[in-house]
XYZ file of C-alpha atoms in Angstrom:
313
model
C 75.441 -141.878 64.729
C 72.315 -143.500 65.022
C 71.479 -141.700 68.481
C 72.432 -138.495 66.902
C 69.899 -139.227 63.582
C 67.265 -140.398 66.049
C 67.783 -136.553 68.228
C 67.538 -135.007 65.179
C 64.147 -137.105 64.070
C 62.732 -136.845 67.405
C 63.005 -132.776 67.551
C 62.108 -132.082 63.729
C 58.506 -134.274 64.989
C 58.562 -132.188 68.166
C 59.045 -128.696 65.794
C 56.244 -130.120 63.337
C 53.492 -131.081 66.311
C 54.578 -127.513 67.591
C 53.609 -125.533 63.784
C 50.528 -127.751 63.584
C 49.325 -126.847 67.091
C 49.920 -123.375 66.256
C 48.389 -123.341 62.952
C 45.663 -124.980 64.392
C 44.599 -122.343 66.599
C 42.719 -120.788 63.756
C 40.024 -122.165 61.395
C 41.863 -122.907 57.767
C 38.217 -121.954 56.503
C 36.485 -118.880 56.679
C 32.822 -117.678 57.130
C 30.407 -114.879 56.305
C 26.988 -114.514 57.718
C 24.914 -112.248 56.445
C 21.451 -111.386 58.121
C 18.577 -109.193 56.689
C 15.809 -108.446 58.766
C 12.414 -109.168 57.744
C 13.014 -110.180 54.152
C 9.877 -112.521 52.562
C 11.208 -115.496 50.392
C 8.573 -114.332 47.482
C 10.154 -110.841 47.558
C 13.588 -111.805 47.525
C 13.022 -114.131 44.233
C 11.042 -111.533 42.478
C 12.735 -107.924 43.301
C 16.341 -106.840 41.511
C 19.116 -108.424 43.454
C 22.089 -109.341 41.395
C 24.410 -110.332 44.286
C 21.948 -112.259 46.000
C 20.551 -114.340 43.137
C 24.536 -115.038 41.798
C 25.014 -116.658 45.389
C 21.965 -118.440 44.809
C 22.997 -119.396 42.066
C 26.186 -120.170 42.416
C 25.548 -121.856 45.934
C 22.708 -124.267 47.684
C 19.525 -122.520 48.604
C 16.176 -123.345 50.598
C 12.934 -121.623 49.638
C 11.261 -123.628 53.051
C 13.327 -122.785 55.943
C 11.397 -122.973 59.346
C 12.239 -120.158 61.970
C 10.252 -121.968 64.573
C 11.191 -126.064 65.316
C 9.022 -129.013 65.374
C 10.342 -129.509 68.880
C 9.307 -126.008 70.235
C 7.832 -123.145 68.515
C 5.952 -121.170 71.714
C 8.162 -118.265 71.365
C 6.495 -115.077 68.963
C 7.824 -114.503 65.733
C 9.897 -111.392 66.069
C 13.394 -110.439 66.377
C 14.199 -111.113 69.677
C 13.789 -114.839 69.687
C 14.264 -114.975 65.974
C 18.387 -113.470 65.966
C 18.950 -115.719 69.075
C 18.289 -118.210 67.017
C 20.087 -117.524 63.988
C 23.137 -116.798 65.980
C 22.915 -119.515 68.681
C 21.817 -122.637 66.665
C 18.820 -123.497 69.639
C 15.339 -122.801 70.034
C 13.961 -120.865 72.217
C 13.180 -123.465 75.135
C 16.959 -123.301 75.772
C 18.130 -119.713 74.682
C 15.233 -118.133 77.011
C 14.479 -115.426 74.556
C 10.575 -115.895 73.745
C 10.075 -112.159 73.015
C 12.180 -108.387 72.615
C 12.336 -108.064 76.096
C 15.125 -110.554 76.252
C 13.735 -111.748 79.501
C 14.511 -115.185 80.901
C 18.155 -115.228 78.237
C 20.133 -117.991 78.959
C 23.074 -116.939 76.546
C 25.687 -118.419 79.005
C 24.332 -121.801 78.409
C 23.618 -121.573 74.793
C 26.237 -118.820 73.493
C 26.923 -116.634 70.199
C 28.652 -119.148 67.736
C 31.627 -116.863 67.988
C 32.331 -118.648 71.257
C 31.807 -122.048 70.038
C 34.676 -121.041 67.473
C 36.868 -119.522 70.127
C 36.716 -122.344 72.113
C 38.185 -124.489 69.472
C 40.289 -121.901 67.736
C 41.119 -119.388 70.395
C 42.759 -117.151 67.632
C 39.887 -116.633 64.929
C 39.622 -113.201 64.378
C 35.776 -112.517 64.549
C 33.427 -109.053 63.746
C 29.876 -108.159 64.194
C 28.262 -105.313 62.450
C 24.736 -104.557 63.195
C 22.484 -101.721 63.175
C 19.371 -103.223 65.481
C 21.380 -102.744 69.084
C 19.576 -105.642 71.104
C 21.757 -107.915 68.990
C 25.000 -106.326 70.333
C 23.621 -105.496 73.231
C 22.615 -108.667 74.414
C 23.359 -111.807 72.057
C 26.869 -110.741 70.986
C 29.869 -112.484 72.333
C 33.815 -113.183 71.141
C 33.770 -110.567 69.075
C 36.832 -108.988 68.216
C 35.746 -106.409 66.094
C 32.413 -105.114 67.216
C 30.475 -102.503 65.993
C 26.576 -101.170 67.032
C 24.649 -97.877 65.412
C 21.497 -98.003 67.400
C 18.716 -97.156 64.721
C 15.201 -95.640 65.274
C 12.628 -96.119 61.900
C 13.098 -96.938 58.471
C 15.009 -93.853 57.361
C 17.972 -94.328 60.046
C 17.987 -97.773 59.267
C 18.794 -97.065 55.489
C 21.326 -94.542 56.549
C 23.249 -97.089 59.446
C 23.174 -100.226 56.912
C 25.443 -97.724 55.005
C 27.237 -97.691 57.778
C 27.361 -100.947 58.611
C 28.314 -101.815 55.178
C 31.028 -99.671 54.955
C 32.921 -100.964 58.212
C 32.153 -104.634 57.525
C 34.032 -103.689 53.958
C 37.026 -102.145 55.981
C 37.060 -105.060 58.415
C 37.592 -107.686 55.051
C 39.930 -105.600 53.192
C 42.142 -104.256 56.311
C 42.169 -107.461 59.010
C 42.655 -110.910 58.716
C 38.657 -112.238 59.517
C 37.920 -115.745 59.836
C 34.450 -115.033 61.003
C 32.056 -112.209 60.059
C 28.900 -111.355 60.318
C 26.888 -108.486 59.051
C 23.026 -107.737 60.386
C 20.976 -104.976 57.633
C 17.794 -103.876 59.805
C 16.191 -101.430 57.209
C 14.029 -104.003 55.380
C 12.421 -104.998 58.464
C 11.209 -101.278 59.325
C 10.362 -100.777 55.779
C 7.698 -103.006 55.669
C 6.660 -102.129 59.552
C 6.375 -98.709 57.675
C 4.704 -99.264 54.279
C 3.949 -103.347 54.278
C 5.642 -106.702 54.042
C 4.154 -107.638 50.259
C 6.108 -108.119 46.962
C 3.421 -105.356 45.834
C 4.835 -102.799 48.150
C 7.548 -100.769 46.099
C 8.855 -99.156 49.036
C 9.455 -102.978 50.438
C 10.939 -104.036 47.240
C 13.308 -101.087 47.150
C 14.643 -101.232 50.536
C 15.703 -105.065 49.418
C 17.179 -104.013 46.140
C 19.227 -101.487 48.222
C 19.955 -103.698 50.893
C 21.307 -106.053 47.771
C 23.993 -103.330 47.134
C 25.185 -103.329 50.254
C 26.002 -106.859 50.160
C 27.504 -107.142 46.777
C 29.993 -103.943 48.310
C 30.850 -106.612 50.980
C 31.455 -109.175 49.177
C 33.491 -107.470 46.575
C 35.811 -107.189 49.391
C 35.672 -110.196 50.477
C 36.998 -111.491 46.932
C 39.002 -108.940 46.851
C 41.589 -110.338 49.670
C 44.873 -111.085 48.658
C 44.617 -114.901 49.542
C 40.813 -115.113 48.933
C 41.198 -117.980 46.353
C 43.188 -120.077 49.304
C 40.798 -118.730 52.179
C 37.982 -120.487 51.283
C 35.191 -118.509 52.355
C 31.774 -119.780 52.660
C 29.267 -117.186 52.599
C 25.412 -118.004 54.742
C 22.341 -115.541 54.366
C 19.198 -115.641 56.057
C 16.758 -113.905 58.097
C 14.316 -113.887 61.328
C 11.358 -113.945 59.724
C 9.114 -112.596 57.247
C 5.852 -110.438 57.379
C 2.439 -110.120 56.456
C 0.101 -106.201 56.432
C 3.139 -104.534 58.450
C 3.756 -107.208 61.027
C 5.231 -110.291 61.886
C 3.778 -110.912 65.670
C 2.013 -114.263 66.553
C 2.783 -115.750 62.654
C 2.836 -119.166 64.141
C -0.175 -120.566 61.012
C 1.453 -117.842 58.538
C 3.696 -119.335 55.811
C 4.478 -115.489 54.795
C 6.156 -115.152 58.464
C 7.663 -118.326 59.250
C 8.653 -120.154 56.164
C 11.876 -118.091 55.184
C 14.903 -118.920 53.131
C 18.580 -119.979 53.507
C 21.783 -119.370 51.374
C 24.590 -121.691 51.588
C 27.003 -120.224 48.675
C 30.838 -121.043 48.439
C 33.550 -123.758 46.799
C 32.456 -126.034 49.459
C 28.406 -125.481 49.289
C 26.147 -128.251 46.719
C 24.624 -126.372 44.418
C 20.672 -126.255 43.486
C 17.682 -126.639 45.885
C 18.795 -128.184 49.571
C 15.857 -130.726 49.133
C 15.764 -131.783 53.371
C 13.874 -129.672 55.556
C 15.895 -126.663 56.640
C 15.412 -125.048 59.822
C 16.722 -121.254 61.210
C 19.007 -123.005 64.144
C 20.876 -125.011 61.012
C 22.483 -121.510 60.160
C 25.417 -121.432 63.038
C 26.006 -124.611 62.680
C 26.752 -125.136 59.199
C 29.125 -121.988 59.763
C 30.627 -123.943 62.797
C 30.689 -127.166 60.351
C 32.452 -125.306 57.707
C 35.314 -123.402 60.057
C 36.375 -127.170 60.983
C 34.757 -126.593 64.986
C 33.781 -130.251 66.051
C 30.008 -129.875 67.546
C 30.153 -131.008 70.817
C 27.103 -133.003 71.685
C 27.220 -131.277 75.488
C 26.098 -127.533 73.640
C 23.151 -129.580 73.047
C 22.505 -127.331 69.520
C 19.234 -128.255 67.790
C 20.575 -127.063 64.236
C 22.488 -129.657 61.590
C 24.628 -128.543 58.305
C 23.237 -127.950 55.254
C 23.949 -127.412 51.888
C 27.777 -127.857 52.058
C 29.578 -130.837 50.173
C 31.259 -132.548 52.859
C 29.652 -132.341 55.760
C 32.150 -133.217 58.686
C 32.248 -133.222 62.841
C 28.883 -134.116 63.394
């Protein structure tokens, strides 16, 4: 009898190391990153955005986050270096991308944080949506749901963050995401058009539309079925600012390269994040928040911020 009880024991352990494994091989937590090209800190506080201020409120937030490092900072202050990044949680020195030429990348090194979460949890479900292509093009990677409307000005760019909107709304409401994240490039062009300035209406209306966009996604993010046991974290930032209509060379210009960070969800602190916060801390507070241990071989120069419990470091 007692072999028979001890068979039984030993395959009901066997069945329950089997579920956990399986559950395992997706993150219990989920993520949304949301990126807006070109946004100033100033302008974000003062123009009309409801669904950006509740996260704020509602979340942790940084009014003095760095897109260059104290370790290296050589690369210019534009896109190119400034997504790779957001989106790869090391500086320049190690990504290779010092400019938009995306010369010298060294993405295979220092990867998309998709692939960090792949690697752990092989069956996150992940989407981009982004309207400036160089990001898909060449920084995009484990993504299952991918989508790219290659944009010319600051017209198309309004009409493609529509776009992009719309089918990062249908990828929350219709899939099962763990991972998401959603790039608006029509601020940025704005103010290449008409000037990055909290006195530039055109600027502040492109931000206040941009603002609808992502209170449409997160609607449907909250509007998922098992949102409340999901437990979505939700990350905004951007590449940089602007001064006149530029951001080139802003190395000395607080305007350019002081930005801000959002860390907004039932696990984020709420109030200011009083440490110095940094552009590379982005991915990895996502990667901290999905449950991905951070391997000290990626050699990532970011840290987690602004969540509650702050684990796998």
């Amino acid at each position: 009898m007692k072999t028979i009880l001890s068979s039984i024991q030993l395959s009901l352990v066997v069945l329950c190391s089997f579920t956990v494994a399986i559950a395992e091989e997706a993150p219990r937590n989920r993520v949304l990153v949301i990126g807006i090209d070109g946004i100033r800190r100033d302008a974000l506080l003062q123009a009309e955005t409801p669904n950006l201020k509740s996260l704020i409120k509602q979340g942790a937030f940084s009014e003095n986050t760095e897109i260059l490092g104290e370790r290296y900072s050589k690369n210019n202050t534009i896109s190119g270096p400034g997504w790779s990044s957001f989106l790869t949680g090391v500086w320049a020195d190690k990504h290779g991308v010092h400019d938009n030429s995306f010369e010298g990348r060294n993405y295979d090194e220092f990867p998309h944080f998709f692939s960090r979460v792949k690697e752990q949890f092989p069956k996150a479900r992940t989407g981009s949506f982004v309207d400036w292509e160089p990001i898909d093009k060449f920084i995009v990677r484990d993504a299952d749901v991918r989508k790219v409307y290659p944009s010319q000005g600051a017209d198309e760019y309004a009409q493609k963050d529509v776009e992009i909107a719309k089918d990062a709304v249908a990828f929350l409401e219709e899939d099962q995401p763990h991972v998401v994240m959603v790039y608006f490039g029509a601020v940025d062009e704005t103010g290449h058009r008409y000037g990055f300035h909290p006195s530039v209406k055109q600027y502040m209306s492109a931000i206040e539309t941009v603002d609808g966009h992502v209170g449409a996604v997160l609607k449907a993010m909250k509007s998922r079925t098992d949102y409340d046991q999901e437990n979505w974290l939700v990350i905004v930032s951007t590449d940089h600012g602007g001064v006149g209509t530029g951001h080139g060379d802003g190395h000395d210009k607080p305007e350019i390269r002081n930005t801000f960070l959002i860390v907004s969800g039932a696990n984020s602190m709420t109030g200011q994040i009083e440490e110095q916060t940094y552009l590379v801390d982005l991915p990895v507070t996502a990667l901290t928040h999905l449950g991905v241990k951070i391997d000290p071989k990626w050699k990532l120069d970011g840290k987690a911020v602004g969540l509650n419990s702050i684990q796998n470091q």
